[in-house]
Tab-separated table of C-alpha atoms in Angstrom:
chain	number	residue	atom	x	y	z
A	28	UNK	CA	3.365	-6.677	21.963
A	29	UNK	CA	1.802	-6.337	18.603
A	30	UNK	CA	0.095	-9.249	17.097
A	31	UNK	CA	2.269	-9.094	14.168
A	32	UNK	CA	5.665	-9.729	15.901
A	33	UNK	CA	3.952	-12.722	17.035
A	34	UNK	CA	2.744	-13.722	13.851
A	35	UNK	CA	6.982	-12.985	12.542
A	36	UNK	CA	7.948	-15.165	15.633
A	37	UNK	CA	6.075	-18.102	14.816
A	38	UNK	CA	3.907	-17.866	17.821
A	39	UNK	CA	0.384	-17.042	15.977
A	40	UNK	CA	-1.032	-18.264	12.738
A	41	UNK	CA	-3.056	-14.971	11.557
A	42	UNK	CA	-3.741	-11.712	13.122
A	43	UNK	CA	-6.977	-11.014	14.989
A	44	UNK	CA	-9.811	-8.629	16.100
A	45	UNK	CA	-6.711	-7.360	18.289
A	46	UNK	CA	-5.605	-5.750	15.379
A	47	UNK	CA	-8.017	-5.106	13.395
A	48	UNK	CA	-10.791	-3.544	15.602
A	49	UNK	CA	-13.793	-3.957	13.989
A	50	UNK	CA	-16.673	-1.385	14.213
A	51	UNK	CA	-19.261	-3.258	15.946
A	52	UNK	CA	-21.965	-2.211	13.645
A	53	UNK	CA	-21.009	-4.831	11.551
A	54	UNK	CA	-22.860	-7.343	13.664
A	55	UNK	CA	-25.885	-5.304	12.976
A	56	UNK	CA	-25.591	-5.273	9.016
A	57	UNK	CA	-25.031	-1.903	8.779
A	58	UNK	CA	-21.997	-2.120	6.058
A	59	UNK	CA	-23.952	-5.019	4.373
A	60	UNK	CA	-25.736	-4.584	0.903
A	61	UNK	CA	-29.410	-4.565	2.018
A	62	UNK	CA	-30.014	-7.679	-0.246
A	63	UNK	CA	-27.992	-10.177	1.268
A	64	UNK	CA	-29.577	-8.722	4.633
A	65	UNK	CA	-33.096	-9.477	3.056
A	66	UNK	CA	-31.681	-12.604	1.729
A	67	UNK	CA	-30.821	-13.490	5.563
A	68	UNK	CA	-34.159	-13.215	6.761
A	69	UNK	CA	-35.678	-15.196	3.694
A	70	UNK	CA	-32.906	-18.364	4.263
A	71	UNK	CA	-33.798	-18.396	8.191
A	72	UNK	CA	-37.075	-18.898	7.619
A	73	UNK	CA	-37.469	-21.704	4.258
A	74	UNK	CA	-34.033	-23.024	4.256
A	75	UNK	CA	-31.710	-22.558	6.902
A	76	UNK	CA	-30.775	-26.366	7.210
A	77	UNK	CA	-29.462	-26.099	3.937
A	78	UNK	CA	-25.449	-26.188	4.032
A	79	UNK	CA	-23.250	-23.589	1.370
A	80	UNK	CA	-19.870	-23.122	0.362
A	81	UNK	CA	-18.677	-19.554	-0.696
A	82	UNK	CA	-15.788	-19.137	-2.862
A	83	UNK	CA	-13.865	-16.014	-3.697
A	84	UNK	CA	-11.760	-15.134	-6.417
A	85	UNK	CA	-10.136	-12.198	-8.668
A	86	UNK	CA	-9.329	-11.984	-12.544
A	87	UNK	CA	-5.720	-10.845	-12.286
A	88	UNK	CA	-1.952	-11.917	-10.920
A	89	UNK	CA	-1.607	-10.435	-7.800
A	90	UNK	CA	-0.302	-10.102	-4.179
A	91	UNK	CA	-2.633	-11.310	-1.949
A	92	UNK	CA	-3.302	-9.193	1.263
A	93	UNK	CA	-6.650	-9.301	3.698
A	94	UNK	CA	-7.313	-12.448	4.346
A	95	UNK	CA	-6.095	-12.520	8.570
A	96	UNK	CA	-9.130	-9.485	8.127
A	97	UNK	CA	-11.471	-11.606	6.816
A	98	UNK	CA	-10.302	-14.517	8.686
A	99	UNK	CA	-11.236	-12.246	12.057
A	100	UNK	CA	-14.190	-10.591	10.176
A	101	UNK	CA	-15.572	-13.964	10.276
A	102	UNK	CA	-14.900	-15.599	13.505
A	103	UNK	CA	-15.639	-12.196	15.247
A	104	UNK	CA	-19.196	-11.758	13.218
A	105	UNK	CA	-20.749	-14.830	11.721
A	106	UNK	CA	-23.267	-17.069	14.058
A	107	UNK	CA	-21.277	-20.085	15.239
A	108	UNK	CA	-18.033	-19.331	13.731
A	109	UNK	CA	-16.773	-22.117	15.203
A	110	UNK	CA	-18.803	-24.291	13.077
A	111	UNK	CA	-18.174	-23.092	10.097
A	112	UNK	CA	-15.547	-24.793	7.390
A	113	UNK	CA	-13.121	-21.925	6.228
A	114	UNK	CA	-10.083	-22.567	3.610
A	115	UNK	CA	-7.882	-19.835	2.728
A	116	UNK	CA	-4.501	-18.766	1.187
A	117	UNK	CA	-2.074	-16.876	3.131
A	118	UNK	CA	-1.233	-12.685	2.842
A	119	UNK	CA	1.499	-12.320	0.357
A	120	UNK	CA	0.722	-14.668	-1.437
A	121	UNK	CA	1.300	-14.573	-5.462
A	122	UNK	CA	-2.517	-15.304	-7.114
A	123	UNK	CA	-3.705	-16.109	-10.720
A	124	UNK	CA	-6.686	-15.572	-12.578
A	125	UNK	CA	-9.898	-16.946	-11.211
A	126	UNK	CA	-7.551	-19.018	-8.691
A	127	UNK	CA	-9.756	-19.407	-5.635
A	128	UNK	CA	-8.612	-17.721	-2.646
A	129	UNK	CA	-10.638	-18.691	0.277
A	130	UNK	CA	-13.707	-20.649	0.715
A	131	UNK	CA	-16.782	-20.958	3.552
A	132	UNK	CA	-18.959	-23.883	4.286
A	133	UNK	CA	-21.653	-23.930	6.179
A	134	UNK	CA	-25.392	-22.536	6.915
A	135	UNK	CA	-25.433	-19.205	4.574
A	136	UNK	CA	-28.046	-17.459	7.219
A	137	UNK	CA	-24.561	-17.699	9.596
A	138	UNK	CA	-22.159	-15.679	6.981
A	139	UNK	CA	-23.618	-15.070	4.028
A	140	UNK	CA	-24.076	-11.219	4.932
A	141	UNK	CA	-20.683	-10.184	4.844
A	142	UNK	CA	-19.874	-11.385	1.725
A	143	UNK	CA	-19.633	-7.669	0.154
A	144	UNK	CA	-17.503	-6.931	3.248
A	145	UNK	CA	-15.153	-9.680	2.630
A	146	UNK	CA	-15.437	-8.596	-1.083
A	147	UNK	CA	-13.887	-5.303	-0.259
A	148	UNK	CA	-11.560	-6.116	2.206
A	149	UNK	CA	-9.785	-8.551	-0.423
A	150	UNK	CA	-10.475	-5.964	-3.105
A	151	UNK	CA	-8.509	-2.749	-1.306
A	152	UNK	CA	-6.049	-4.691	0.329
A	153	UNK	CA	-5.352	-7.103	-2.611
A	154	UNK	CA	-4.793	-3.585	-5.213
A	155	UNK	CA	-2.318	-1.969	-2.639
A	156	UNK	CA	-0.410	-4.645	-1.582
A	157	UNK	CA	0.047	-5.344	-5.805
A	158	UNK	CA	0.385	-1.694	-6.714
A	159	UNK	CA	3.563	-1.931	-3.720
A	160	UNK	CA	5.112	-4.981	-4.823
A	161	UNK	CA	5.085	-4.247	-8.370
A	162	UNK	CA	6.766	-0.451	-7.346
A	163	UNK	CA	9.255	-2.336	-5.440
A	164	UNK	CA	10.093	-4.714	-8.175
A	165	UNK	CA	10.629	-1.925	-10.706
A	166	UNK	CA	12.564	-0.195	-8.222
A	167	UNK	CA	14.984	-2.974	-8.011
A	168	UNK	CA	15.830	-3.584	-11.995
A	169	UNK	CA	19.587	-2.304	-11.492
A	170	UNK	CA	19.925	-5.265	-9.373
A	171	UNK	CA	20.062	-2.553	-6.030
A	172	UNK	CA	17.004	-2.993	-4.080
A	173	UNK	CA	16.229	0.700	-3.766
A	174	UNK	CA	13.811	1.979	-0.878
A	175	UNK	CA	10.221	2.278	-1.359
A	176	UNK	CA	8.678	5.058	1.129
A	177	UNK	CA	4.601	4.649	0.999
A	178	UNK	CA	3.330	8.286	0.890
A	179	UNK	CA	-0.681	8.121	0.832
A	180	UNK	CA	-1.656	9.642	3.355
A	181	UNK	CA	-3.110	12.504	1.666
A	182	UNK	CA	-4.711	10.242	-1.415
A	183	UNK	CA	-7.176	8.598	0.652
A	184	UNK	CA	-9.311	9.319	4.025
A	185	UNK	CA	-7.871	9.209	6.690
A	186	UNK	CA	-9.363	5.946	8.219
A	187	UNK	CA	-7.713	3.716	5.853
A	188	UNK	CA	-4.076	4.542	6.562
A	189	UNK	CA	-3.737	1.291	9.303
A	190	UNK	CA	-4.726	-1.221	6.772
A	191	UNK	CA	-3.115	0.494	4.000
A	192	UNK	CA	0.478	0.802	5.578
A	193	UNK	CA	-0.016	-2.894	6.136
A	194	UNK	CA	-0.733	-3.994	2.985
A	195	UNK	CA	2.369	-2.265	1.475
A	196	UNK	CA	4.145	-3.761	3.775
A	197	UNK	CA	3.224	-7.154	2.651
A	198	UNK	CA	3.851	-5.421	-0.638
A	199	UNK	CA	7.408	-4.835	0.142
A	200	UNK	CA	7.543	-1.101	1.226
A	201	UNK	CA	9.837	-0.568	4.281
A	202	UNK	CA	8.860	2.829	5.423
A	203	UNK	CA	5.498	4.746	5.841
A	204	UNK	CA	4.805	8.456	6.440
A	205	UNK	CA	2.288	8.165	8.941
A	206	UNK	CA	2.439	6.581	12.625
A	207	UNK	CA	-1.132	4.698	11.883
A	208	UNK	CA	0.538	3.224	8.375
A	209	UNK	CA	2.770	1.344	10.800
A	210	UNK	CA	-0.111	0.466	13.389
A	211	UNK	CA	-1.052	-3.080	12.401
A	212	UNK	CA	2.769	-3.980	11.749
A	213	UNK	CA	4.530	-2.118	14.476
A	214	UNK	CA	6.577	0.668	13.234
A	215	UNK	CA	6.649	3.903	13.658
A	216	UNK	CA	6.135	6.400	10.796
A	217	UNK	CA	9.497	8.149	9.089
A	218	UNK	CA	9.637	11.701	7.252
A	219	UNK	CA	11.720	14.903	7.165
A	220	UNK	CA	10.031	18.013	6.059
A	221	UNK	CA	7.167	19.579	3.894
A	222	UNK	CA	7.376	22.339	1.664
A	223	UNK	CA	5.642	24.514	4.770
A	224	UNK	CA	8.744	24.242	7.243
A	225	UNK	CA	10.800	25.804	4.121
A	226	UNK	CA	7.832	28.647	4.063
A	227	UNK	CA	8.322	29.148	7.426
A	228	UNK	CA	11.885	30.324	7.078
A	229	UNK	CA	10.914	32.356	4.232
A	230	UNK	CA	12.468	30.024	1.556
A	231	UNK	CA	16.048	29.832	3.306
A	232	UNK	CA	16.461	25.426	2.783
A	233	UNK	CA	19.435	25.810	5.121
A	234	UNK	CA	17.643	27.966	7.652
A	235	UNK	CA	14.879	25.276	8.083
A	236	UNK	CA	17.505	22.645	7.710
A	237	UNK	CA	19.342	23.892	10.626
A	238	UNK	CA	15.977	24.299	12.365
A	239	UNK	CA	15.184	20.880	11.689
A	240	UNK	CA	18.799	18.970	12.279
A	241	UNK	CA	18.413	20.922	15.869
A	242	UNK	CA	15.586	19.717	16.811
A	243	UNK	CA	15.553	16.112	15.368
A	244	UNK	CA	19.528	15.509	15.519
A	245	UNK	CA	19.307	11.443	16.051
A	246	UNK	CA	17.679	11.558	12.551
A	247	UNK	CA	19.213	11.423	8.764
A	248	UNK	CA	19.195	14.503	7.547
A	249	UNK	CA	17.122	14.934	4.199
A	250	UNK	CA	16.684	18.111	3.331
A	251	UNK	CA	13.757	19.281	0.396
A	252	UNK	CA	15.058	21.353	-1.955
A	253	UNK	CA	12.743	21.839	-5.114
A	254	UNK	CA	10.424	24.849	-2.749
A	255	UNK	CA	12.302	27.819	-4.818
A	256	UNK	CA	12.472	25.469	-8.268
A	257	UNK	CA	16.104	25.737	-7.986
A	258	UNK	CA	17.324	22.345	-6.769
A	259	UNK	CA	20.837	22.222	-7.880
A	260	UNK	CA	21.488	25.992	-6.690
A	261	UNK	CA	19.860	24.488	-3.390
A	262	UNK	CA	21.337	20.826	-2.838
A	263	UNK	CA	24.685	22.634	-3.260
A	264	UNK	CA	23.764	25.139	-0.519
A	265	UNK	CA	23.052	22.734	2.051
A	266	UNK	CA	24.869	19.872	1.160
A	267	UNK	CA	28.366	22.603	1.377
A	268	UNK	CA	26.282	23.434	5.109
A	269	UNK	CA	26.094	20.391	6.199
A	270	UNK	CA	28.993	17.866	4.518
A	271	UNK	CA	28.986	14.237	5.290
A	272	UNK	CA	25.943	15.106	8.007
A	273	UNK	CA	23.703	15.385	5.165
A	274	UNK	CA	22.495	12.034	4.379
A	275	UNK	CA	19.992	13.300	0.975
A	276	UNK	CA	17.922	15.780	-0.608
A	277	UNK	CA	14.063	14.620	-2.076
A	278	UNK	CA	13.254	16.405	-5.005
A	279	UNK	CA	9.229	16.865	-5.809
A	280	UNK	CA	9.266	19.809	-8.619
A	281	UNK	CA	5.423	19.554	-9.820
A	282	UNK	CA	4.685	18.429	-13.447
A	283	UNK	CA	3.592	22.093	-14.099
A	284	UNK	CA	7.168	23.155	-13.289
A	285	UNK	CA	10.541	23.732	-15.398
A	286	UNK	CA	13.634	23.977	-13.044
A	287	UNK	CA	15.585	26.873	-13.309
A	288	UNK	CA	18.551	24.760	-13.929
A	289	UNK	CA	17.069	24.386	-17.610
A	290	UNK	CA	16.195	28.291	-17.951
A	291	UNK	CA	20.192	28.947	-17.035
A	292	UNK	CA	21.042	26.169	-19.761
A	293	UNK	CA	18.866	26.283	-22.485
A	294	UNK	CA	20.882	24.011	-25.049
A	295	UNK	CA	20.155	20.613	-23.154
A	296	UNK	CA	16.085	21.171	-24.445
A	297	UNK	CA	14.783	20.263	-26.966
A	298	UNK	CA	14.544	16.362	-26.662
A	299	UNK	CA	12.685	15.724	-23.599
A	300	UNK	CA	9.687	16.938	-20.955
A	301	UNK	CA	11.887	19.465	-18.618
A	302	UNK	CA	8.626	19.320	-16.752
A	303	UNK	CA	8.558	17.938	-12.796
A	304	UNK	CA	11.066	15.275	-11.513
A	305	UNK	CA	12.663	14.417	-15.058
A	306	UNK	CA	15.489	12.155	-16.033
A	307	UNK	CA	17.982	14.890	-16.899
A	308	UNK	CA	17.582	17.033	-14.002
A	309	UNK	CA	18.372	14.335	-11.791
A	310	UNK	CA	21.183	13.642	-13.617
A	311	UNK	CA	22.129	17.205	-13.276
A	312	UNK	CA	21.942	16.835	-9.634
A	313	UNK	CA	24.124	13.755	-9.295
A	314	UNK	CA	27.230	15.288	-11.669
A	315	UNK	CA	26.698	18.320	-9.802
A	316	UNK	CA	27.266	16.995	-6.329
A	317	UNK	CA	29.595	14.417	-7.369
A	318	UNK	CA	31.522	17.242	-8.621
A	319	UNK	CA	31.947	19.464	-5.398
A	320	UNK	CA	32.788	15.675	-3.256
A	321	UNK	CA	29.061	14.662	-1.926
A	322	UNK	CA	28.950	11.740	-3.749
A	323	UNK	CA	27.205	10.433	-0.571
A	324	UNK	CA	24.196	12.601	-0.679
A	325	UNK	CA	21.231	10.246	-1.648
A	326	UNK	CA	18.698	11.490	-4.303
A	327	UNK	CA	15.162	10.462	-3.192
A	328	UNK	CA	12.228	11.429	-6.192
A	329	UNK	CA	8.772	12.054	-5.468
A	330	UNK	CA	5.695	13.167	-7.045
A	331	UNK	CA	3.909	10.873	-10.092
A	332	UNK	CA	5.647	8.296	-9.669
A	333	UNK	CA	3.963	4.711	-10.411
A	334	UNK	CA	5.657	1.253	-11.522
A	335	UNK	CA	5.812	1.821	-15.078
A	336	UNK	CA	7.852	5.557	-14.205
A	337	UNK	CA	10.284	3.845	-12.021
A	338	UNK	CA	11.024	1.271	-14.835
A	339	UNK	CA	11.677	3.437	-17.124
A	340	UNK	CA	14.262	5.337	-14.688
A	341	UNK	CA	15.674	2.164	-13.618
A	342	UNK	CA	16.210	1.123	-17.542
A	343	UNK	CA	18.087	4.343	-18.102
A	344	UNK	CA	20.236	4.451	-15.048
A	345	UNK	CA	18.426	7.533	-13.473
A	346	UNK	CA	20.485	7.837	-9.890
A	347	UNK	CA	17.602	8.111	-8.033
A	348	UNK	CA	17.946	6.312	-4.593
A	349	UNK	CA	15.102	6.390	-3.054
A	350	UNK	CA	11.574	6.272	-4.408
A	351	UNK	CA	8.642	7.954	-2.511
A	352	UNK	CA	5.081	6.854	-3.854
A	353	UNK	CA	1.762	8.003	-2.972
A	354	UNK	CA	-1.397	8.646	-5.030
A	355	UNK	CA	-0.481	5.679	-7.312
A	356	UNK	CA	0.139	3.018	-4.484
A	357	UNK	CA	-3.780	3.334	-3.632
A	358	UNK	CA	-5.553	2.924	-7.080
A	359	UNK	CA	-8.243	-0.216	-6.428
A	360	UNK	CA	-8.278	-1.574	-9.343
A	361	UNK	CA	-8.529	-5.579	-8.205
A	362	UNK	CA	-11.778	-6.763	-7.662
A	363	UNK	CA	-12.979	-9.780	-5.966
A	364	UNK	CA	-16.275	-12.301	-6.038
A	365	UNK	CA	-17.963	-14.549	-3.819
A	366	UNK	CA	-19.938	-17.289	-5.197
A	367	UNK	CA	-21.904	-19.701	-3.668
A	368	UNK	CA	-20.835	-22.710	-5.949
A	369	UNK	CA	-21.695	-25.607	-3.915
A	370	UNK	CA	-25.548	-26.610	-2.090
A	371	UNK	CA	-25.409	-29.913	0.472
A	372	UNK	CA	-21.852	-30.966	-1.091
A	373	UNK	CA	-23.263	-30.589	-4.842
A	374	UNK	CA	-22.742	-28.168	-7.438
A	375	UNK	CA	-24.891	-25.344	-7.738
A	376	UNK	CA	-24.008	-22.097	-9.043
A	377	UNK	CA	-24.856	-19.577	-11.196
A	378	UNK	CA	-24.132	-20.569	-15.059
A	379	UNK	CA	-20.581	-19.697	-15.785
A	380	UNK	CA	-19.460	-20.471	-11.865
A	381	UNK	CA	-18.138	-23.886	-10.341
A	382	UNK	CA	-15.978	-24.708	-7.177
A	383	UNK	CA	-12.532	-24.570	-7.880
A	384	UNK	CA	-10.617	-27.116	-5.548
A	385	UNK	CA	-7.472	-25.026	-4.378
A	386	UNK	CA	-4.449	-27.251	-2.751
A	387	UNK	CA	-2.847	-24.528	-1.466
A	388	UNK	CA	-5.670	-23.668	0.749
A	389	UNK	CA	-4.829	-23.835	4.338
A	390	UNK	CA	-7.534	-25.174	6.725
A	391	UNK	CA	-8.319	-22.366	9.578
A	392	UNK	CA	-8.897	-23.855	13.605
């Protein structure tokens, strides 16, 4: 059973190493910044009795996400774990400014080297999961909490997609596009197809919408329709195919593109970008279907989209249903800082820095 529907149950306070499989090298300081290694050595040897507390914070409002990593980072790596005093807020939890998010007490030689770790743990989960929940929020201005599907697998390598997917999830994305998005929480990855099936059949969307409906008939049907830069011409096609079996159609025209829908009427221009996945077209789309009875075909948009994009759809009424994000969800722009703040229960820190008592810091076993 994954440790997360334990967590859901009740039945465990944070996830683990079960999850989170640590490379091992991490024990050896190989991820470390050299300095704090060097900084290790120098401690162990003229003051290791002396007793620290860390504290880490960001500069922004934010969903926090990471800490069950850093929680496990800890116990799994720092000399007598067990020992040490750790504080810490909870993942998806709402931050401010310079509020303190977790703190560490005890003999720096035992954890001080993982600070930068911890730093970027925090950092690239903290940015996604707050990229995802702000996507999520903008997606739900009409008062209709509209679908989210995290796309990034192709924005970022490869290795990052387990702790990714989780982070939008705590960010409030339902779906991902990869299996290993949904590792840590226990899903398993959704999608219909890429502009390559449609290549395959030579351009035909119904051909490879057949093709895929055969082989994948428990799913809901969405077929892609922007590959000949026609979508109107080709949502009609397969949503008079397929009827009430066709459950959408995802337009992703690039931002280089015009669709041919504006070449055949040329008086709409004039007033807007006919470029990519625009306001107008989609509204094309929607009369168009509504028109011929498929007012149950879903509209899902892809390509550029970010939080400030969706508002400004949401704002006008833009019948998009579903939103698929990718490139935008994994922008790191939340940084995080570890201090040492306190020496033997007394502040020390570096001018500009003090301990900043947190209530809502929970106490780790």
């Amino acid at each position: 059973m994954k440790e997360i529907k334990l967590k859901l149950e009740g039945k465990l306070k944070r996830l683990t190493n079960k999850t989170f499989k640590f490379d091992e090298r991490i024990s050896e300081g190989w991820f470390s910044a050299v300095y704090f290694l060097k900084t290790k050595e120098i401690v162990e040897r003229f003051k290791k009795e002396n007793i620290v507390t860390m504290q880490f914070f960001q500069k922004t409002d934010a969903v926090l996400c990471g800490t069950d990593e850093v929680i496990a980072l800890i116990q799994t790596f720092a000399k007598d774990a067990d020992k040490l005093e750790i504080y810490s807020l909870k993942d998806g939890d709402k931050i401010k400014p310079f509020e303190t998010v977790l703190t560490i007490t005890g003999p720096y030689q035992n954890f001080g080297y993982l600070e930068g770790i911890i730093d970027g743990i925090l950092a690239r989960r903290t940015s996604v999961a707050t990229n995802v929940y702000n996507v999520v929020k903008a997606a739900s201005l009409s008062g209709v909490k509209k679908p989210v599907i995290f796309m990034g697998d192709r924005d970022d390598h490869f290795t990052q997609q387990a702790g990714d997917g989780y982070a939008a999830y705590i960010g409030g994305s339902i779906a991902q596009a990869t299996h290993a998005m949904n590792e840590w929480w226990g899903k398993k990855g959704m999608g219909t197809m890429p502009h390559a099936l449609i290549q395959l059949f030579e351009g035909d969307v119904v051909a490879a919408t057949h093709a895929y409906k055969e082989t994948f008939p428990e799913d809901d049907l969405m077929a892609l329709v922007d590959y000949n830069n026609d979508v109107i011409t080709d949502s009609l096609k397969v949503a008079r195919e397929f009827g009430s079996e066709l459950q959408g159609v995802r337009i992703d025209t690039s931002r280089t593109m015009v669709d041919q829908y504006f070449f055949r009427n040329p008086d709409v221009l004039g007033s807007f970008d006919p470029r990519g996945v625009n306001p107008e077209l989609i509204f094309a789309l929607r009369k168009a279907l509504d028109e011929e009875g498929f007012q149950h075909v879903k509209i899902i948009g892809s390509g550029g989209f970010d939080a400030k994009r969706i508002e400004e759809y949401e704002k006008r009424g833009v019948p998009v249903d579903i939103y698929g994000v990718g490139s935008n969800l994994l922008k790191i722009h939340i940084g995080f800082t570890g201090d040492n703040v306190l020496l033997n229960g007394k502040h020390q820190a570096k001018t500009g820095r003090k301990y900043r008592p947190n209530p809502r810091l929970e106490k780790i076993d």
